[in-house]
Short mmCIF file of C-alpha atoms in Angstrom, two decimals:
data_model
loop_
_atom_site.label_atom_id
_atom_site.label_comp_id
_atom_site.label_asym_id
_atom_site.label_seq_id
_atom_site.Cartn_x
_atom_site.Cartn_y
_atom_site.Cartn_z
CA MET A 935 0.00 0.00 0.00
CA SER A 936 1.33 3.43 -0.95
CA ARG A 937 1.81 5.87 1.92
CA ALA A 938 3.19 9.33 2.47
CA ASN A 939 6.68 9.47 3.94
CA ARG A 940 6.63 12.35 6.42
CA ILE A 941 4.73 15.44 7.61
CA TRP A 942 6.28 18.66 8.87
CA PRO A 943 3.97 21.10 10.73
CA LEU A 944 5.22 24.61 9.86
CA LEU A 945 4.37 27.54 12.12
CA THR A 946 3.85 30.47 9.75
CA ALA A 947 2.37 33.02 12.20
CA THR A 948 0.30 33.38 15.36
CA HIS A 949 -2.98 35.22 15.81
CA ARG A 950 -4.59 36.51 18.99
CA TYR A 951 -8.37 36.73 18.84
CA ASP A 952 -11.63 36.17 20.67
CA LYS A 953 -12.23 32.46 21.23
CA SER A 954 -15.80 32.73 19.90
CA ILE A 955 -14.24 33.01 16.43
CA SER A 956 -13.21 29.37 16.81
CA THR A 957 -16.16 28.03 18.83
CA HIS A 958 -19.68 29.03 17.81
CA GLY A 959 -21.61 30.46 20.75
CA ARG A 960 -18.74 29.90 23.21
CA GLY A 961 -15.84 31.86 24.61
CA MET A 962 -17.03 35.42 24.02
CA GLY A 963 -14.55 37.78 25.68
CA GLN A 964 -11.88 35.08 26.13
CA MET A 965 -8.72 35.83 24.12
CA ILE A 966 -6.67 32.94 22.74
CA GLU A 967 -3.42 32.72 20.83
CA ALA A 968 -3.73 30.51 17.78
CA PRO A 969 -0.99 29.05 15.58
CA ILE A 970 -1.33 29.60 11.83
CA LEU A 971 0.03 26.43 10.28
CA ALA A 972 1.02 25.00 6.96
CA TYR A 973 2.00 21.36 6.51
CA LEU A 974 4.64 19.96 4.20
CA VAL A 975 3.76 16.38 3.23
CA GLU A 976 6.45 14.32 1.56
CA THR A 977 5.19 11.44 -0.61
CA PRO A 978 7.05 8.98 -2.85
CA ASN A 979 5.85 11.05 -5.82
CA GLY A 980 6.61 14.56 -4.58
CA ARG A 981 6.03 17.22 -1.93
CA ILE A 982 2.62 18.66 -1.05
CA LEU A 983 1.97 21.85 0.89
CA TYR A 984 -1.35 21.89 2.72
CA ASP A 985 -2.09 25.63 3.09
CA VAL A 986 0.44 28.44 2.77
CA GLY A 987 -0.27 30.87 5.62
CA CYS A 988 -0.56 34.67 5.40
CA ASP A 989 0.82 37.28 3.03
CA TYR A 990 3.85 38.69 4.87
CA ARG A 991 3.64 42.00 3.00
CA LYS A 992 0.12 42.74 4.18
CA ILE A 993 1.24 42.39 7.78
CA HIS A 994 4.50 44.35 7.59
CA ASP A 995 3.96 47.04 4.94
CA PRO A 996 2.22 49.93 6.76
CA ALA A 997 0.03 50.91 3.81
CA LEU A 998 -1.08 47.34 3.11
CA ARG A 999 -1.62 46.62 6.80
CA ALA A 1000 -3.85 49.70 7.10
CA ARG A 1001 -5.80 48.60 4.04
CA TYR A 1002 -6.34 44.94 4.88
CA TYR A 1003 -6.35 44.95 8.68
CA ASP A 1004 -8.16 48.20 9.40
CA PRO A 1005 -9.77 47.66 12.84
CA ALA A 1006 -12.86 49.52 11.64
CA THR A 1007 -13.58 46.84 9.04
CA PHE A 1008 -11.53 43.80 10.12
CA ALA A 1009 -12.34 42.77 13.66
CA PHE A 1010 -9.71 40.06 13.95
CA GLY A 1011 -6.67 42.34 13.78
CA ALA A 1012 -3.43 41.38 12.04
CA PRO A 1013 -1.53 38.19 12.91
CA GLU A 1014 2.06 38.25 14.16
CA MET A 1015 4.46 36.91 11.55
CA ALA A 1016 8.24 36.92 11.89
CA PRO A 1017 10.55 36.85 8.84
CA GLU A 1018 11.77 33.35 9.71
CA GLN A 1019 8.17 32.08 9.59
CA ARG A 1020 7.80 32.77 5.87
CA LEU A 1021 7.50 29.54 3.93
CA PRO A 1022 10.59 30.08 1.73
CA ARG A 1023 12.61 30.41 4.96
CA HIS A 1024 11.18 27.14 6.34
CA LEU A 1025 11.99 25.38 3.08
CA ALA A 1026 15.52 26.80 3.00
CA ARG A 1027 16.20 25.37 6.46
CA MET A 1028 15.40 21.96 4.97
CA GLY A 1029 17.71 22.50 2.01
CA LEU A 1030 14.73 23.09 -0.29
CA ALA A 1031 13.44 25.91 -2.46
CA PRO A 1032 9.83 26.80 -3.39
CA ALA A 1033 10.50 25.15 -6.77
CA ASP A 1034 10.85 21.84 -4.90
CA VAL A 1035 7.15 21.90 -3.93
CA ASP A 1036 5.19 19.77 -6.39
CA LEU A 1037 1.59 20.50 -5.37
CA ILE A 1038 -0.14 23.11 -3.22
CA PHE A 1039 -3.41 22.02 -1.63
CA ILE A 1040 -5.49 24.88 -0.23
CA GLY A 1041 -7.97 23.65 2.37
CA HIS A 1042 -9.83 26.94 1.99
CA LEU A 1043 -9.01 30.41 0.68
CA HIS A 1044 -9.21 32.59 3.80
CA PHE A 1045 -6.35 35.08 4.23
CA ASP A 1046 -4.46 32.95 6.79
CA HIS A 1047 -4.47 29.87 4.56
CA ALA A 1048 -3.94 31.21 1.02
CA GLY A 1049 -2.01 34.45 1.58
CA GLY A 1050 1.43 32.95 1.00
CA LEU A 1051 0.72 31.95 -2.61
CA GLY A 1052 2.10 35.16 -4.10
CA GLU A 1053 5.44 34.91 -2.32
CA LEU A 1054 5.86 31.26 -3.28
CA ARG A 1055 5.19 32.14 -6.91
CA ALA A 1056 7.64 35.04 -6.76
CA CYS A 1057 10.28 32.65 -5.38
CA GLY A 1058 9.94 30.19 -8.25
CA CYS A 1059 7.22 27.76 -7.16
CA GLY A 1060 5.37 26.56 -10.25
CA ALA A 1061 3.28 23.90 -8.52
CA GLU A 1062 -0.38 23.36 -9.36
CA VAL A 1063 -2.76 24.74 -6.75
CA HIS A 1064 -5.63 22.41 -5.86
CA VAL A 1065 -8.82 24.13 -4.71
CA GLN A 1066 -12.51 23.33 -4.84
CA GLN A 1067 -14.85 25.02 -7.32
CA ALA A 1068 -17.32 25.82 -4.53
CA GLU A 1069 -14.50 27.48 -2.58
CA LEU A 1070 -13.42 29.63 -5.52
CA ASP A 1071 -17.01 30.68 -6.16
CA ALA A 1072 -17.48 31.71 -2.52
CA ALA A 1073 -14.14 33.49 -2.34
CA CYS A 1074 -14.94 35.53 -5.45
CA SER A 1075 -18.48 36.41 -4.33
CA GLY A 1076 -17.46 39.32 -2.08
CA GLU A 1077 -19.71 38.06 0.73
CA ASP A 1078 -16.94 37.26 3.22
CA SER A 1079 -14.32 39.86 4.22
CA VAL A 1080 -11.92 37.13 5.38
CA TYR A 1081 -11.14 36.35 1.72
CA PHE A 1082 -8.51 38.70 0.28
CA ALA A 1083 -9.01 38.35 -3.47
CA ASP A 1084 -5.44 39.21 -4.45
CA ASP A 1085 -4.16 36.37 -2.26
CA PHE A 1086 -5.26 33.90 -4.91
CA ARG A 1087 -6.19 35.73 -8.10
CA SER A 1088 -3.39 35.54 -10.68
CA HIS A 1089 -1.52 32.97 -8.59
CA GLY A 1090 -2.46 29.86 -10.57
CA PRO A 1091 -2.26 27.48 -12.32
CA PHE A 1092 -5.28 26.16 -10.42
CA CYS A 1093 -6.41 22.57 -10.58
CA VAL A 1094 -10.07 23.08 -9.72
CA GLN A 1095 -11.73 20.09 -8.09
CA ASP A 1096 -15.28 19.10 -7.22
CA GLY A 1097 -15.53 16.81 -4.20
CA GLU A 1098 -13.26 14.17 -2.71
CA TYR A 1099 -10.37 12.57 -4.58
CA GLN A 1100 -7.01 10.85 -4.19
CA VAL A 1101 -4.34 13.56 -4.11
CA ALA A 1102 -1.34 11.20 -4.07
CA GLY A 1103 -0.43 7.78 -2.74
CA GLY A 1104 -1.63 7.67 0.85
CA VAL A 1105 -3.07 11.20 0.66
CA ARG A 1106 -6.78 11.84 0.16
CA ALA A 1107 -8.89 15.01 0.05
CA VAL A 1108 -11.86 14.88 2.44
CA ALA A 1109 -14.81 17.23 1.97
CA THR A 1110 -15.65 19.12 5.19
CA PRO A 1111 -17.84 22.10 4.21
CA GLY A 1112 -19.42 24.44 6.72
CA HIS A 1113 -16.71 26.84 7.81
CA THR A 1114 -16.47 27.67 4.11
CA ALA A 1115 -18.41 26.42 1.10
CA GLY A 1116 -15.62 24.25 -0.28
CA HIS A 1117 -13.55 23.47 2.78
CA MET A 1118 -11.35 20.37 2.49
CA SER A 1119 -9.47 18.35 5.07
CA MET A 1120 -6.71 15.84 4.27
CA TRP A 1121 -6.24 12.16 5.15
CA ILE A 1122 -2.57 11.08 5.28
CA GLU A 1123 -1.31 7.52 5.76
CA LEU A 1124 2.20 7.27 7.20
CA PRO A 1125 4.77 4.44 7.51
CA LYS A 1126 4.64 4.52 11.31
CA GLY A 1127 1.77 5.24 13.64
CA PRO A 1128 -1.87 6.03 12.86
CA PRO A 1129 -3.08 7.96 9.82
CA VAL A 1130 -3.27 11.72 10.33
CA ILE A 1131 -6.34 13.77 9.45
CA LEU A 1132 -5.49 17.44 8.94
CA ALA A 1133 -8.80 18.98 9.91
CA GLY A 1134 -8.02 22.45 8.61
CA ASP A 1135 -10.56 24.92 9.90
CA ALA A 1136 -13.25 22.25 10.10
CA ALA A 1137 -11.89 22.06 13.67
CA ASP A 1138 -9.82 24.95 14.98
CA LEU A 1139 -9.53 23.52 18.48
CA ALA A 1140 -9.63 20.13 20.18
CA GLU A 1141 -12.85 21.44 21.76
CA ASN A 1142 -14.50 21.59 18.33
CA ILE A 1143 -13.82 17.88 17.92
CA GLU A 1144 -14.58 16.70 21.44
CA ASP A 1145 -17.84 18.66 21.82
CA GLU A 1146 -18.81 18.69 18.12
CA VAL A 1147 -19.12 22.46 18.19
CA ALA A 1148 -18.92 24.38 14.91
CA PRO A 1149 -16.35 27.08 14.23
CA GLY A 1150 -17.54 30.56 15.13
CA GLY A 1151 -17.66 31.71 11.53
CA CYS A 1152 -19.46 29.59 8.95
CA TRP A 1153 -20.35 30.31 5.34
CA ARG A 1154 -23.91 31.67 5.19
CA GLY A 1155 -24.56 30.40 8.71
CA ALA A 1156 -23.93 26.73 7.88
CA TYR A 1157 -23.27 25.73 11.49
CA ALA A 1158 -25.20 22.46 11.24
CA GLN A 1159 -23.21 21.50 8.15
CA ALA A 1160 -19.97 22.31 10.00
CA GLU A 1161 -21.03 20.07 12.89
CA ASP A 1162 -21.82 17.29 10.40
CA SER A 1163 -18.30 17.69 8.98
CA ILE A 1164 -16.78 17.30 12.44
CA ARG A 1165 -18.84 14.15 13.01
CA LYS A 1166 -17.68 12.86 9.63
CA LEU A 1167 -14.02 13.32 10.59
CA LYS A 1168 -14.60 11.63 13.95
CA ALA A 1169 -16.29 8.67 12.27
CA LEU A 1170 -13.44 8.39 9.74
CA ALA A 1171 -10.88 8.47 12.55
CA ARG A 1172 -12.81 5.88 14.55
CA GLU A 1173 -13.35 3.49 11.64
CA GLN A 1174 -9.85 3.77 10.15
CA GLY A 1175 -7.80 4.31 13.30
CA GLY A 1176 -6.82 7.85 12.41
CA VAL A 1177 -5.95 10.85 14.56
CA ILE A 1178 -7.50 14.28 13.92
CA TRP A 1179 -5.18 17.30 14.12
CA PRO A 1180 -7.03 20.54 14.95
CA ASN A 1181 -5.67 23.53 13.08
CA HIS A 1182 -5.49 26.54 15.43
CA ASP A 1183 -5.01 24.90 18.83
CA MET A 1184 -1.81 26.16 20.49
CA ALA A 1185 -1.74 23.44 23.16
CA PHE A 1186 -2.14 20.73 20.50
CA TYR A 1187 0.51 22.33 18.29
CA ARG A 1188 2.99 22.41 21.16
CA GLY A 1189 2.52 18.66 21.52
CA LEU A 1190 3.61 18.03 17.91
CA ARG A 1191 7.19 17.51 16.87
CA ARG A 1192 8.80 20.88 16.33
CA PHE A 1193 10.38 21.88 13.07
CA PRO A 1194 12.75 20.63 11.69
CA ALA A 1195 11.55 17.38 13.31
CA CYS A 1196 8.77 15.58 11.45
CA HIS A 1197 6.08 12.92 11.87
CA GLU A 1198 6.57 9.61 10.06
#
């Protein structure tokens, strides 16, 4: 059976925000610090990046920061992102360049998951970008301010998908809509230990999984659909012996192997 070789969790930024953004109807007034992660997945047939973090320029250029993270229109505030957290820097520490990435898989197109596309392109990454048609449609609709259109427009080539599919040997795309219209999680089989399910923002926190509580923000109020997606991931983990990795849980992240260590 074909499996992936290794996974590296990559900390690309941190973001301090009200917990209710991650847990619908819970945690109002409680501030949490969340990791913003990308994952490099090495397979026998190439390297996959699941998500690409934020656009560094929008955080550090004063004019762009004022435009995109204006507190009057963007309640979350800007993340904290150090130069060494940019993806080309992570790759360089591994002896790799952006051109060594073979496929980019975007779980969804919010600013903290798709913003790094432009920098990767500028640094020579020509990899196909996999994204769902429903996600592109939602991102281009103008209904959700957490999509920054220039994060993804003109940063193809896009391989537009519709539903679940095999991404590579041991790597499968899992549909988990709710948080966004075309949100996708990823199933990864490894040589050692249980399969890993990268939840993406289907489950920001371990609490989302344990209590089956939807993320605080869902596309057009699709909280019930988001809860169904969490139950789907839990059933998949139970039936196949997998482990779900929540995406913005600092305590969980600190329990993972720290870069440059990896999971095999």
